[in-house]
Amino acid sequence: MPDSKHYAPPGPLGFGGAPLGNMFEEVPDDVAEATLDAAWDAGIRYFDTAPEYGPGISEHRFGHALRNRPRDEFVLSTKVGRLLRADASKGGRHGPFVKGLPFRVDYDYTADGVRRSIEDSLQRLGMARIDIAYIHDCAEDAHGDRWLEVFDTAMTGAAVALTRLREEGVIRAWGLGVNRVEPCVMALDRADPDVFLLAGRYSLLNQPALDELFPRCAGRGVHVVVGGPYNSGIIAGGRTFEYQDAPADKLNARDRLAAIAQRHGVDLRAAALQFCAAHPVVASVIPGTKNPARVQENVELMAQPVPADFWQELKAAGILPEAAPTPS
């Protein structure tokens, strides 16, 4: 593929939509609306959602909050690879999402499935277009030993359809939305993606994207959106890593980071957001949140001064690789 400069969402801070799909706990509709309004008022102009989040309720909420905003003033992404089917027996539950809409979630990475998924998302959003479509979870963590077969279907089906939709102007860009580095690297070999949404693989605690994926993205003009900058809460003071109880080694690593941050008078959450945003291939960082106050807090954390000595100590201690860019 020739080098090119692909479309990217605005940054440095965007809004991740999983929490507003009632992730782990119900978020009242008025709180969800106020949270999205707070993001808009704070100047955030990139919003990411997915059919799976809810299932369906996150897209409904994003559409309700955004459809009367000037459409050319924000960037909206959603995902393909899962179709929602009416099924009252599910009781609005799916994975970690509670009290959502009455649908079951079926995987479908075919070209026809992608077209159906885009049309369904437009209906739920109440909008005439989305900007970026991510192929969702075509990776080992979602599909186990079958993931290479699933990935192949995604490349011969979804990727081809999304490339055509991009050429037709139905979407502006496409990529993968995953929690693993490997499918992103492989997608660069097999297709022409614009942007990856990579969750939990470039953070203060975890940088497997640094050595191969990011240089290859830089060479192709492909951008990265970083999801999970707090590694599902552990960096922000919680005890979960990748949405499960954190293992002892991750808790110990977090505590070591926190001790260094305290010595330098640094809020570890600010360091986490700013570290993710500092790499040149990263277009936006999208922490998720469930309330308006946390939106403003994230905006302030992204702008909070972090002294150079802090980053130097992390590298001297071997916590961060020497090659990892840090904020200037």
Short mmCIF file of C-alpha atoms in Angstrom, two decimals:
data_model
loop_
_atom_site.label_atom_id
_atom_site.label_comp_id
_atom_site.label_asym_id
_atom_site.label_seq_id
_atom_site.Cartn_x
_atom_site.Cartn_y
_atom_site.Cartn_z
CA MET A 1 0.00 0.00 0.00
CA PRO A 2 1.35 3.52 -0.71
CA ASP A 3 2.04 5.83 2.19
CA SER A 4 -0.80 8.25 2.81
CA LYS A 5 -2.17 10.62 5.40
CA HIS A 6 -5.41 9.16 6.61
CA TYR A 7 -8.34 10.87 8.25
CA ALA A 8 -8.10 11.19 12.03
CA PRO A 9 -10.50 12.30 14.77
CA PRO A 10 -9.73 15.45 16.75
CA GLY A 11 -7.89 15.35 20.05
CA PRO A 12 -6.20 15.33 22.37
CA LEU A 13 -9.29 14.32 24.35
CA GLY A 14 -12.38 12.51 23.11
CA PHE A 15 -15.29 10.75 24.78
CA GLY A 16 -15.60 6.96 25.09
CA GLY A 17 -19.17 5.70 25.09
CA ALA A 18 -19.06 2.31 26.87
CA PRO A 19 -19.96 3.66 30.35
CA LEU A 20 -23.10 5.31 28.97
CA GLY A 21 -24.23 1.87 27.81
CA ASN A 22 -24.86 1.11 31.49
CA MET A 23 -21.54 -0.62 31.97
CA PHE A 24 -21.61 -2.40 35.35
CA GLU A 25 -24.37 -0.12 36.64
CA GLU A 26 -27.36 1.81 35.36
CA VAL A 27 -26.83 5.43 34.39
CA PRO A 28 -30.08 7.44 34.43
CA ASP A 29 -31.01 9.02 31.11
CA ASP A 30 -30.79 12.56 32.48
CA VAL A 31 -27.29 11.93 33.85
CA ALA A 32 -26.16 10.46 30.53
CA GLU A 33 -27.51 13.50 28.68
CA ALA A 34 -25.88 15.90 31.14
CA THR A 35 -22.57 14.06 30.78
CA LEU A 36 -22.58 14.36 27.00
CA ASP A 37 -23.63 18.01 27.24
CA ALA A 38 -20.74 18.62 29.63
CA ALA A 39 -18.35 17.05 27.13
CA TRP A 40 -19.62 19.34 24.40
CA ASP A 41 -19.43 22.40 26.65
CA ALA A 42 -15.84 21.47 27.56
CA GLY A 43 -14.86 21.55 23.90
CA ILE A 44 -14.72 17.81 23.23
CA ARG A 45 -15.61 17.11 19.61
CA TYR A 46 -14.87 13.42 19.16
CA PHE A 47 -17.42 10.88 20.39
CA ASP A 48 -17.14 7.09 20.14
CA THR A 49 -19.90 4.55 20.70
CA ALA A 50 -20.89 1.03 19.58
CA PRO A 51 -23.97 -1.14 19.10
CA GLU A 52 -22.73 -3.51 21.81
CA TYR A 53 -22.76 -0.82 24.49
CA GLY A 54 -26.12 -1.29 26.12
CA PRO A 55 -26.85 -3.12 23.85
CA GLY A 56 -27.99 -0.18 21.73
CA ILE A 57 -28.60 2.31 24.52
CA SER A 58 -25.27 4.12 24.16
CA GLU A 59 -25.96 4.87 20.49
CA HIS A 60 -29.47 6.07 21.37
CA ARG A 61 -28.06 8.40 24.02
CA PHE A 62 -25.32 9.77 21.77
CA GLY A 63 -27.84 10.43 19.03
CA HIS A 64 -30.23 12.18 21.42
CA ALA A 65 -27.46 14.43 22.75
CA LEU A 66 -25.73 15.17 19.44
CA ARG A 67 -28.27 15.13 16.64
CA ASN A 68 -29.22 18.78 17.11
CA ARG A 69 -25.58 19.93 17.26
CA PRO A 70 -23.99 21.32 14.08
CA ARG A 71 -23.08 18.09 12.30
CA ASP A 72 -19.84 19.34 10.78
CA GLU A 73 -18.52 20.43 14.18
CA PHE A 74 -18.03 16.96 15.67
CA VAL A 75 -16.69 13.55 14.72
CA LEU A 76 -18.69 10.44 15.55
CA SER A 77 -17.48 6.85 15.42
CA THR A 78 -19.30 3.60 15.99
CA LYS A 79 -18.51 -0.03 15.33
CA VAL A 80 -19.43 -2.97 13.14
CA GLY A 81 -19.11 -6.72 13.61
CA ARG A 82 -22.08 -7.21 15.92
CA LEU A 83 -25.74 -7.05 14.94
CA LEU A 84 -28.55 -6.50 17.44
CA ARG A 85 -31.58 -8.78 17.24
CA ALA A 86 -34.79 -8.17 19.16
CA ASP A 87 -34.89 -10.62 22.08
CA ALA A 88 -36.90 -9.74 25.16
CA SER A 89 -35.55 -12.82 26.97
CA LYS A 90 -32.19 -11.08 27.36
CA GLY A 91 -33.71 -8.52 29.69
CA GLY A 92 -31.45 -5.76 28.44
CA ARG A 93 -28.32 -7.52 29.71
CA HIS A 94 -25.20 -8.24 27.69
CA GLY A 95 -21.77 -8.93 29.15
CA PRO A 96 -20.92 -6.11 31.58
CA PHE A 97 -23.87 -3.99 30.40
CA VAL A 98 -26.97 -3.90 32.58
CA LYS A 99 -30.49 -2.57 32.04
CA GLY A 100 -29.98 -1.88 28.36
CA LEU A 101 -32.30 -2.45 25.43
CA PRO A 102 -33.99 -5.82 24.73
CA PHE A 103 -31.60 -7.21 22.13
CA ARG A 104 -29.26 -10.13 21.79
CA VAL A 105 -25.90 -9.50 20.17
CA ASP A 106 -24.75 -11.66 17.22
CA TYR A 107 -21.31 -11.47 15.60
CA ASP A 108 -21.30 -10.76 11.87
CA TYR A 109 -18.11 -9.65 10.11
CA THR A 110 -19.37 -10.17 6.56
CA ALA A 111 -19.79 -7.41 3.99
CA ASP A 112 -23.57 -7.71 4.18
CA GLY A 113 -23.41 -7.63 7.97
CA VAL A 114 -21.41 -4.42 7.87
CA ARG A 115 -23.92 -2.68 5.63
CA ARG A 116 -26.76 -3.79 7.90
CA SER A 117 -24.83 -2.68 10.98
CA ILE A 118 -24.15 0.80 9.58
CA GLU A 119 -27.80 1.26 8.62
CA ASP A 120 -29.00 0.05 12.02
CA SER A 121 -26.60 2.41 13.80
CA LEU A 122 -27.80 5.36 11.76
CA GLN A 123 -31.36 4.51 12.80
CA ARG A 124 -30.44 4.27 16.50
CA LEU A 125 -28.45 7.49 16.32
CA GLY A 126 -31.10 9.32 14.32
CA MET A 127 -28.39 10.71 12.05
CA ALA A 128 -27.60 10.60 8.36
CA ARG A 129 -23.93 9.72 8.70
CA ILE A 130 -21.17 8.45 10.90
CA ASP A 131 -17.57 9.48 10.35
CA ILE A 132 -15.54 6.44 11.40
CA ALA A 133 -16.51 2.77 11.52
CA TYR A 134 -14.35 0.39 13.55
CA ILE A 135 -14.44 -3.38 13.09
CA HIS A 136 -15.10 -4.39 16.67
CA ASP A 137 -13.22 -7.09 18.59
CA CYS A 138 -11.94 -9.28 15.74
CA ALA A 139 -9.25 -10.48 18.14
CA GLU A 140 -8.27 -13.33 20.43
CA ASP A 141 -9.78 -11.92 23.60
CA ALA A 142 -13.24 -12.00 22.02
CA HIS A 143 -13.00 -15.18 19.92
CA GLY A 144 -10.38 -17.41 21.54
CA ASP A 145 -8.79 -20.03 19.34
CA ARG A 146 -11.08 -19.09 16.42
CA TRP A 147 -9.84 -15.53 16.23
CA LEU A 148 -7.68 -15.96 13.11
CA GLU A 149 -10.64 -17.41 11.23
CA VAL A 150 -12.82 -14.54 12.44
CA PHE A 151 -10.13 -12.03 11.51
CA ASP A 152 -9.91 -13.48 7.99
CA THR A 153 -13.68 -13.07 7.58
CA ALA A 154 -13.35 -9.47 8.79
CA MET A 155 -10.63 -8.72 6.24
CA THR A 156 -12.40 -10.34 3.28
CA GLY A 157 -15.84 -9.08 4.30
CA ALA A 158 -15.99 -6.07 6.60
CA ALA A 159 -12.76 -4.41 5.48
CA VAL A 160 -13.67 -4.64 1.81
CA ALA A 161 -17.16 -3.26 2.45
CA LEU A 162 -15.87 -0.39 4.59
CA THR A 163 -13.24 0.53 2.02
CA ARG A 164 -16.01 0.74 -0.57
CA LEU A 165 -18.21 2.81 1.76
CA ARG A 166 -15.29 5.17 2.31
CA GLU A 167 -14.81 5.53 -1.44
CA GLU A 168 -18.52 6.24 -1.81
CA GLY A 169 -18.40 8.91 0.91
CA VAL A 170 -20.79 7.06 3.24
CA ILE A 171 -18.07 7.06 5.92
CA ARG A 172 -14.89 9.10 6.13
CA ALA A 173 -12.64 6.44 7.62
CA TRP A 174 -12.46 2.92 9.00
CA GLY A 175 -10.22 0.76 11.13
CA LEU A 176 -10.26 -1.78 13.94
CA GLY A 177 -11.58 -1.27 17.46
CA VAL A 178 -9.76 -3.90 19.54
CA ASN A 179 -7.95 -4.66 22.78
CA ARG A 180 -5.02 -6.43 21.11
CA VAL A 181 -2.08 -5.25 19.01
CA GLU A 182 -1.77 -8.28 16.72
CA PRO A 183 -4.88 -7.77 14.56
CA CYS A 184 -3.90 -4.14 13.95
CA VAL A 185 -0.47 -5.16 12.69
CA MET A 186 -2.04 -7.81 10.48
CA ALA A 187 -4.63 -5.38 9.12
CA LEU A 188 -1.84 -3.12 7.89
CA ASP A 189 -0.59 -6.04 5.79
CA ARG A 190 -3.97 -6.89 4.33
CA ALA A 191 -5.94 -3.66 3.93
CA ASP A 192 -5.85 0.13 3.96
CA PRO A 193 -7.22 1.24 7.35
CA ASP A 194 -7.20 4.86 8.44
CA VAL A 195 -7.23 4.65 12.22
CA PHE A 196 -7.18 2.08 15.01
CA LEU A 197 -9.02 2.34 18.29
CA LEU A 198 -6.71 0.40 20.61
CA ALA A 199 -7.79 -0.06 24.22
CA GLY A 200 -5.44 -0.77 27.09
CA ARG A 201 -2.34 -1.43 24.97
CA TYR A 202 -0.62 1.91 25.35
CA SER A 203 -0.61 3.23 28.88
CA LEU A 204 1.68 3.94 31.81
CA LEU A 205 1.36 0.28 32.80
CA ASN A 206 1.34 -1.39 29.41
CA GLN A 207 3.02 -0.47 26.09
CA PRO A 208 2.93 -3.46 23.69
CA ALA A 209 1.91 -1.14 20.84
CA LEU A 210 5.15 0.84 21.04
CA ASP A 211 7.76 -1.27 19.26
CA GLU A 212 6.07 -2.48 16.07
CA LEU A 213 2.54 -1.16 15.64
CA PHE A 214 3.18 2.53 16.23
CA PRO A 215 6.21 2.75 13.89
CA ARG A 216 4.28 0.96 11.19
CA CYS A 217 1.34 3.31 11.66
CA ALA A 218 3.69 6.28 11.40
CA GLY A 219 5.08 4.94 8.13
CA ARG A 220 1.60 4.55 6.67
CA GLY A 221 0.05 7.75 7.97
CA VAL A 222 -2.39 5.70 10.06
CA HIS A 223 -3.57 7.17 13.35
CA VAL A 224 -4.41 5.60 16.70
CA VAL A 225 -7.12 6.45 19.19
CA VAL A 226 -6.15 5.26 22.66
CA GLY A 227 -8.96 3.77 24.72
CA GLY A 228 -8.61 2.63 28.30
CA PRO A 229 -5.89 5.11 29.33
CA TYR A 230 -6.50 4.16 32.97
CA ASN A 231 -6.43 0.41 32.14
CA SER A 232 -10.09 0.07 33.20
CA GLY A 233 -9.56 1.94 36.43
CA ILE A 234 -6.39 0.68 38.09
CA ILE A 235 -4.34 3.78 37.21
CA ALA A 236 -7.13 6.02 38.52
CA GLY A 237 -6.95 4.31 41.92
CA GLY A 238 -9.25 1.35 41.30
CA ARG A 239 -8.54 -2.35 41.64
CA THR A 240 -9.59 -3.61 38.21
CA PHE A 241 -7.33 -4.24 35.21
CA GLU A 242 -8.89 -5.08 31.85
CA TYR A 243 -12.29 -5.13 33.59
CA GLN A 244 -11.32 -7.88 36.04
CA ASP A 245 -9.76 -7.95 39.49
CA ALA A 246 -6.22 -6.72 38.99
CA PRO A 247 -3.42 -9.25 39.54
CA ALA A 248 -0.89 -8.50 42.28
CA ASP A 249 1.89 -7.55 39.85
CA LYS A 250 -0.28 -4.86 38.24
CA LEU A 251 -1.35 -3.48 41.62
CA ASN A 252 2.29 -3.36 42.72
CA ALA A 253 3.29 -1.60 39.49
CA ARG A 254 0.49 0.93 39.96
CA ASP A 255 1.55 1.57 43.55
CA ARG A 256 5.13 2.14 42.43
CA LEU A 257 3.93 4.64 39.83
CA ALA A 258 1.74 6.36 42.40
CA ALA A 259 4.61 6.71 44.85
CA ILE A 260 6.80 8.39 42.22
CA ALA A 261 3.92 10.64 41.21
CA GLN A 262 3.35 11.67 44.81
CA ARG A 263 7.01 12.60 45.23
CA HIS A 264 6.75 14.91 42.23
CA GLY A 265 3.35 16.34 43.14
CA VAL A 266 1.76 14.75 40.07
CA ASP A 267 -1.79 13.44 39.74
CA LEU A 268 -1.23 10.00 38.26
CA ARG A 269 -4.39 10.32 36.16
CA ALA A 270 -2.99 13.45 34.51
CA ALA A 271 0.23 11.63 33.75
CA ALA A 272 -1.72 8.71 32.30
CA LEU A 273 -3.74 10.85 29.90
CA GLN A 274 -0.81 12.98 28.84
CA PHE A 275 1.51 10.02 28.30
CA CYS A 276 -0.98 8.43 25.92
CA ALA A 277 -1.44 11.67 23.98
CA ALA A 278 2.28 12.36 23.64
CA HIS A 279 3.00 9.76 20.97
CA PRO A 280 2.88 11.31 17.46
CA VAL A 281 0.61 8.61 16.01
CA VAL A 282 -2.02 9.12 18.72
CA ALA A 283 -4.82 11.36 17.46
CA SER A 284 -7.07 11.22 20.53
CA VAL A 285 -7.41 9.67 23.98
CA ILE A 286 -10.92 8.62 24.98
CA PRO A 287 -11.49 7.91 28.66
CA GLY A 288 -15.06 6.89 29.40
CA THR A 289 -17.10 8.46 32.14
CA LYS A 290 -20.60 8.37 33.60
CA ASN A 291 -21.03 11.85 35.07
CA PRO A 292 -20.52 15.51 34.11
CA ALA A 293 -18.02 16.29 36.88
CA ARG A 294 -15.61 13.63 35.66
CA VAL A 295 -15.71 15.06 32.13
CA GLN A 296 -14.47 18.44 33.37
CA GLU A 297 -11.93 16.67 35.57
CA ASN A 298 -10.48 14.83 32.58
CA VAL A 299 -10.20 18.08 30.62
CA GLU A 300 -8.32 19.68 33.51
CA LEU A 301 -6.09 16.62 33.97
CA MET A 302 -5.07 16.74 30.32
CA ALA A 303 -3.87 20.33 30.81
CA GLN A 304 -2.29 19.91 34.25
CA PRO A 305 1.50 20.56 34.34
CA VAL A 306 3.65 17.45 34.81
CA PRO A 307 7.35 18.14 35.48
CA ALA A 308 10.04 16.70 33.23
CA ASP A 309 11.76 15.15 36.26
CA PHE A 310 8.78 12.84 36.72
CA TRP A 311 9.13 11.36 33.23
CA GLN A 312 12.90 11.12 33.63
CA GLU A 313 12.53 9.12 36.85
CA LEU A 314 10.05 6.72 35.23
CA LYS A 315 12.56 5.98 32.48
CA ALA A 316 15.53 5.78 34.84
CA ALA A 317 13.60 3.28 36.95
CA GLY A 318 12.78 1.17 33.88
CA ILE A 319 9.05 1.77 34.28
CA LEU A 320 8.79 3.44 30.87
CA PRO A 321 10.85 2.43 27.84
CA GLU A 322 13.45 4.96 26.72
CA ALA A 323 11.82 5.03 23.28
CA ALA A 324 8.41 6.11 24.63
CA PRO A 325 7.68 9.77 23.83
CA THR A 326 6.75 11.86 26.85
CA PRO A 327 5.13 15.31 27.01
CA SER A 328 7.51 18.18 26.47
#
